[in-house]
Short mmCIF file of C-alpha atoms in Angstrom, two decimals:
data_model
loop_
_atom_site.label_atom_id
_atom_site.label_comp_id
_atom_site.label_asym_id
_atom_site.label_seq_id
_atom_site.Cartn_x
_atom_site.Cartn_y
_atom_site.Cartn_z
CA UNK A 1 -0.12 -0.06 -0.14
CA UNK A 2 2.43 2.56 -1.03
CA UNK A 3 0.19 5.70 -1.48
CA UNK A 4 2.22 8.69 -2.60
CA UNK A 5 5.94 8.16 -3.04
CA UNK A 6 8.48 10.91 -3.20
CA UNK A 7 12.18 10.68 -4.15
CA UNK A 8 14.72 11.74 -3.00
CA UNK A 9 14.06 12.29 0.70
CA UNK A 10 17.02 14.54 1.02
CA UNK A 11 19.13 16.67 -1.59
CA UNK A 12 21.72 19.29 -1.37
CA UNK A 13 22.23 21.34 -4.63
CA UNK A 14 24.56 24.12 -5.70
CA UNK A 15 23.20 27.53 -6.73
CA UNK A 16 22.40 27.25 -10.47
CA UNK A 17 21.95 23.43 -10.68
CA UNK A 18 18.86 21.83 -11.85
CA UNK A 19 17.13 18.81 -10.70
CA UNK A 20 13.76 16.82 -10.70
CA UNK A 21 11.84 15.80 -7.61
CA UNK A 22 9.84 12.67 -8.39
CA UNK A 23 6.38 11.90 -7.20
CA UNK A 24 4.28 8.88 -8.04
CA UNK A 25 1.00 7.74 -6.56
CA UNK A 26 -0.93 4.32 -7.03
CA UNK A 27 -4.34 5.44 -5.81
CA UNK A 28 -5.54 6.31 -9.48
CA UNK A 29 -6.11 9.95 -8.24
CA UNK A 30 -6.67 12.55 -10.74
CA UNK A 31 -5.62 15.48 -8.70
CA UNK A 32 -1.84 16.05 -7.84
CA UNK A 33 -0.16 18.94 -6.45
CA UNK A 34 3.09 20.16 -5.14
CA UNK A 35 3.65 22.34 -2.09
CA UNK A 36 6.46 23.95 -0.30
CA UNK A 37 6.57 24.13 3.48
CA UNK A 38 8.89 26.82 5.17
CA UNK A 39 9.20 27.60 8.92
CA UNK A 40 6.39 29.87 10.21
CA UNK A 41 4.48 29.72 7.09
CA UNK A 42 1.57 27.64 5.69
CA UNK A 43 1.91 25.10 2.97
CA UNK A 44 2.13 26.92 -0.40
CA UNK A 45 1.06 25.61 -3.61
CA UNK A 46 3.47 25.63 -6.35
CA UNK A 47 1.78 23.73 -9.32
CA UNK A 48 -1.16 21.25 -9.59
CA UNK A 49 -2.67 19.00 -12.06
CA UNK A 50 -6.24 17.86 -12.40
CA UNK A 51 -5.58 15.02 -14.80
CA UNK A 52 -2.98 13.65 -17.26
CA UNK A 53 -1.86 16.31 -19.71
CA UNK A 54 -3.28 19.12 -17.55
CA UNK A 55 -1.11 21.29 -15.34
CA UNK A 56 -1.66 24.77 -13.86
CA UNK A 57 0.24 27.21 -11.67
CA UNK A 58 -0.33 27.60 -7.92
CA UNK A 59 0.76 30.40 -5.56
CA UNK A 60 4.46 30.38 -6.03
CA UNK A 61 5.37 28.75 -9.41
CA UNK A 62 8.38 30.94 -10.35
CA UNK A 63 11.48 28.67 -10.75
CA UNK A 64 9.54 25.43 -11.10
CA UNK A 65 8.19 23.38 -13.82
CA UNK A 66 5.83 20.36 -13.83
CA UNK A 67 4.55 17.90 -16.33
CA UNK A 68 1.75 15.18 -16.11
CA UNK A 69 2.15 12.50 -18.86
CA UNK A 70 0.58 9.83 -16.96
CA UNK A 71 -2.09 9.67 -14.00
CA UNK A 72 0.63 8.10 -11.66
CA UNK A 73 3.54 10.40 -12.08
CA UNK A 74 3.91 14.26 -11.52
CA UNK A 75 7.47 15.33 -11.33
CA UNK A 76 8.66 18.87 -10.20
CA UNK A 77 11.66 20.31 -12.02
CA UNK A 78 13.95 23.11 -10.48
CA UNK A 79 15.36 25.00 -13.44
CA UNK A 80 18.14 26.84 -11.82
CA UNK A 81 18.24 26.18 -8.02
CA UNK A 82 18.31 29.28 -5.72
CA UNK A 83 18.93 29.52 -2.07
CA UNK A 84 15.38 30.79 -1.66
CA UNK A 85 14.17 27.54 -2.85
CA UNK A 86 15.64 25.64 0.16
CA UNK A 87 12.58 24.13 1.68
CA UNK A 88 10.59 20.92 2.26
CA UNK A 89 8.71 19.88 -0.60
CA UNK A 90 5.47 17.72 -0.46
CA UNK A 91 3.68 16.10 -3.19
CA UNK A 92 -0.11 15.33 -2.63
CA UNK A 93 -2.90 13.69 -4.42
CA UNK A 94 -6.71 13.51 -4.08
CA UNK A 95 -9.66 11.90 -5.81
CA UNK A 96 -11.30 15.21 -6.37
CA UNK A 97 -10.47 18.53 -4.70
CA UNK A 98 -13.96 19.85 -5.41
CA UNK A 99 -15.65 17.53 -2.97
CA UNK A 100 -14.62 16.59 0.55
CA UNK A 101 -11.83 14.40 -0.39
CA UNK A 102 -8.60 14.70 1.90
CA UNK A 103 -5.19 15.31 0.36
CA UNK A 104 -2.79 12.07 0.66
CA UNK A 105 0.84 13.41 1.18
CA UNK A 106 4.22 11.82 0.37
CA UNK A 107 7.01 11.93 2.86
CA UNK A 108 8.49 15.04 1.58
CA UNK A 109 11.78 16.04 -0.08
CA UNK A 110 14.24 18.13 2.10
CA UNK A 111 16.08 20.36 -0.35
CA UNK A 112 19.14 22.58 0.61
CA UNK A 113 20.46 24.91 -1.99
CA UNK A 114 24.00 26.18 -1.11
CA UNK B 1 -6.10 38.89 0.58
CA UNK B 2 -6.86 35.51 1.92
CA UNK B 3 -5.72 34.82 5.65
CA UNK B 4 -5.93 32.02 7.98
CA UNK B 5 -4.88 32.56 11.63
CA UNK B 6 -3.82 29.86 14.12
CA UNK B 7 -1.82 30.20 17.40
CA UNK B 8 1.77 29.40 16.85
CA UNK B 9 2.23 27.26 19.78
CA UNK B 10 0.16 25.62 22.55
CA UNK B 11 1.13 23.42 25.68
CA UNK B 12 -1.18 21.16 27.49
CA UNK B 13 -1.03 18.24 29.95
CA UNK B 14 -1.37 14.55 29.35
CA UNK B 15 -4.98 13.44 29.91
CA UNK B 16 -6.41 17.13 29.62
CA UNK B 17 -8.36 18.68 26.86
CA UNK B 18 -7.11 21.35 24.43
CA UNK B 19 -8.90 23.55 21.83
CA UNK B 20 -6.94 24.85 18.88
CA UNK B 21 -8.71 27.73 17.22
CA UNK B 22 -8.54 28.80 13.54
CA UNK B 23 -10.13 31.99 11.93
CA UNK B 24 -10.26 32.54 8.36
CA UNK B 25 -10.94 35.10 5.76
CA UNK B 26 -10.91 33.62 2.11
CA UNK B 27 -12.57 34.36 -1.11
CA UNK B 28 -15.46 31.91 -0.85
CA UNK B 29 -15.84 28.87 1.24
CA UNK B 30 -16.12 25.19 0.21
CA UNK B 31 -15.01 23.56 3.42
CA UNK B 32 -12.40 23.29 6.04
CA UNK B 33 -9.91 20.64 6.70
CA UNK B 34 -7.75 19.80 9.78
CA UNK B 35 -4.59 17.99 9.32
CA UNK B 36 -1.84 16.56 11.87
CA UNK B 37 1.80 16.75 11.17
CA UNK B 38 4.30 15.15 13.37
CA UNK B 39 7.78 16.64 13.16
CA UNK B 40 9.74 15.55 10.23
CA UNK B 41 6.60 13.79 8.68
CA UNK B 42 3.93 14.40 6.23
CA UNK B 43 0.56 15.87 7.06
CA UNK B 44 -2.26 13.36 7.68
CA UNK B 45 -6.01 14.12 7.36
CA UNK B 46 -8.11 14.43 10.63
CA UNK B 47 -11.46 16.11 9.76
CA UNK B 48 -13.54 18.11 7.28
CA UNK B 49 -16.30 20.52 7.92
CA UNK B 50 -18.52 22.37 5.42
CA UNK B 51 -21.67 22.85 7.52
CA UNK B 52 -21.91 24.66 10.91
CA UNK B 53 -21.64 22.57 13.89
CA UNK B 54 -19.52 19.95 15.63
CA UNK B 55 -18.06 16.70 14.02
CA UNK B 56 -16.90 14.16 16.46
CA UNK B 57 -14.48 11.47 15.72
CA UNK B 58 -13.24 9.57 18.59
CA UNK B 59 -11.00 11.73 20.92
CA UNK B 60 -10.95 14.33 18.25
CA UNK B 61 -13.76 16.85 17.40
CA UNK B 62 -13.88 19.74 15.04
CA UNK B 63 -16.42 22.65 15.11
CA UNK B 64 -17.21 25.21 12.31
CA UNK B 65 -19.19 28.64 12.27
CA UNK B 66 -19.30 29.88 8.79
CA UNK B 67 -20.86 33.15 9.80
CA UNK B 68 -17.88 33.93 12.16
CA UNK B 69 -15.11 32.47 9.93
CA UNK B 70 -14.11 30.18 12.68
CA UNK B 71 -13.19 26.70 13.41
CA UNK B 72 -11.78 24.75 16.24
CA UNK B 73 -10.28 21.36 16.89
CA UNK B 74 -10.93 19.89 20.27
CA UNK B 75 -8.67 17.14 21.56
CA UNK B 76 -9.77 15.11 24.43
CA UNK B 77 -7.86 12.80 26.80
CA UNK B 78 -4.50 13.94 25.42
CA UNK B 79 -1.77 11.46 25.04
CA UNK B 80 2.01 12.20 24.46
CA UNK B 81 1.64 10.97 20.77
CA UNK B 82 -0.61 14.02 20.13
CA UNK B 83 2.34 16.08 20.29
CA UNK B 84 2.44 17.55 16.71
CA UNK B 85 1.45 20.30 14.54
CA UNK B 86 -2.12 20.92 13.65
CA UNK B 87 -2.81 22.55 10.40
CA UNK B 88 -6.06 24.24 9.29
CA UNK B 89 -6.84 24.66 5.74
CA UNK B 90 -9.89 26.18 3.86
CA UNK B 91 -11.12 25.16 0.39
CA UNK B 92 -11.81 28.56 -1.38
CA UNK B 93 -14.33 29.40 -4.19
CA UNK B 94 -11.66 28.10 -6.69
CA UNK B 95 -11.33 25.08 -4.85
CA UNK B 96 -7.84 25.98 -3.90
CA UNK B 97 -6.69 24.90 -0.46
CA UNK B 98 -5.37 27.85 1.67
CA UNK B 99 -3.28 26.71 4.59
CA UNK B 100 -2.62 28.16 8.04
CA UNK B 101 0.90 28.15 9.16
CA UNK B 102 -0.07 25.42 11.89
CA UNK B 103 -0.16 25.18 15.66
CA UNK B 104 2.63 23.34 17.40
CA UNK B 105 1.01 21.40 20.36
CA UNK B 106 3.31 20.33 23.18
CA UNK B 107 2.09 17.74 25.58
CA UNK B 108 3.71 17.59 29.05
CA UNK B 109 3.42 14.61 31.31
#
């Protein structure tokens, strides 16, 4: 019963490097999203997807790209890492955000940009 | 702008009762969620309210007043494992979740 799987769990990057955070879910959920969580702040939505082939920007999309080629996978790409992107990143999925379906979260990726 | 307010930190004693408040100002309302997040872990779903009133789930209850933009999470018979952060989130008119910063609950023996 995997749920939402994120890799890697930890990553250290140098400023300017690029990388992809992986997210996969096995619950056949249509809705997937990426959040970042910073101390003293609520979860902030980066990008989301309501189904394969459809993505949209959230509150803080700059510096990040996403794609949704399959229902299961929703990778997040950092184009050119900056220290301001040091954060904990959570991927989440749900059956339908328009009804009372809770978000299922992955275990998070702790990312440090030096 | 949209805003959700929760106390930053609360302390309570094992076996006691604690109430964590959440007030919100959002563009529209389609429901309010409470999540629990242990340190270093992912948030997990606790409750959902969309109508006014109290929803009870074992030791946890959640209350909503839409007219006051107010909710609370009530935890009874506190256990040490309840030490965690509690996140309030509102589903706005665009069905986007707006998150509070969370309340860190410390349980003392």
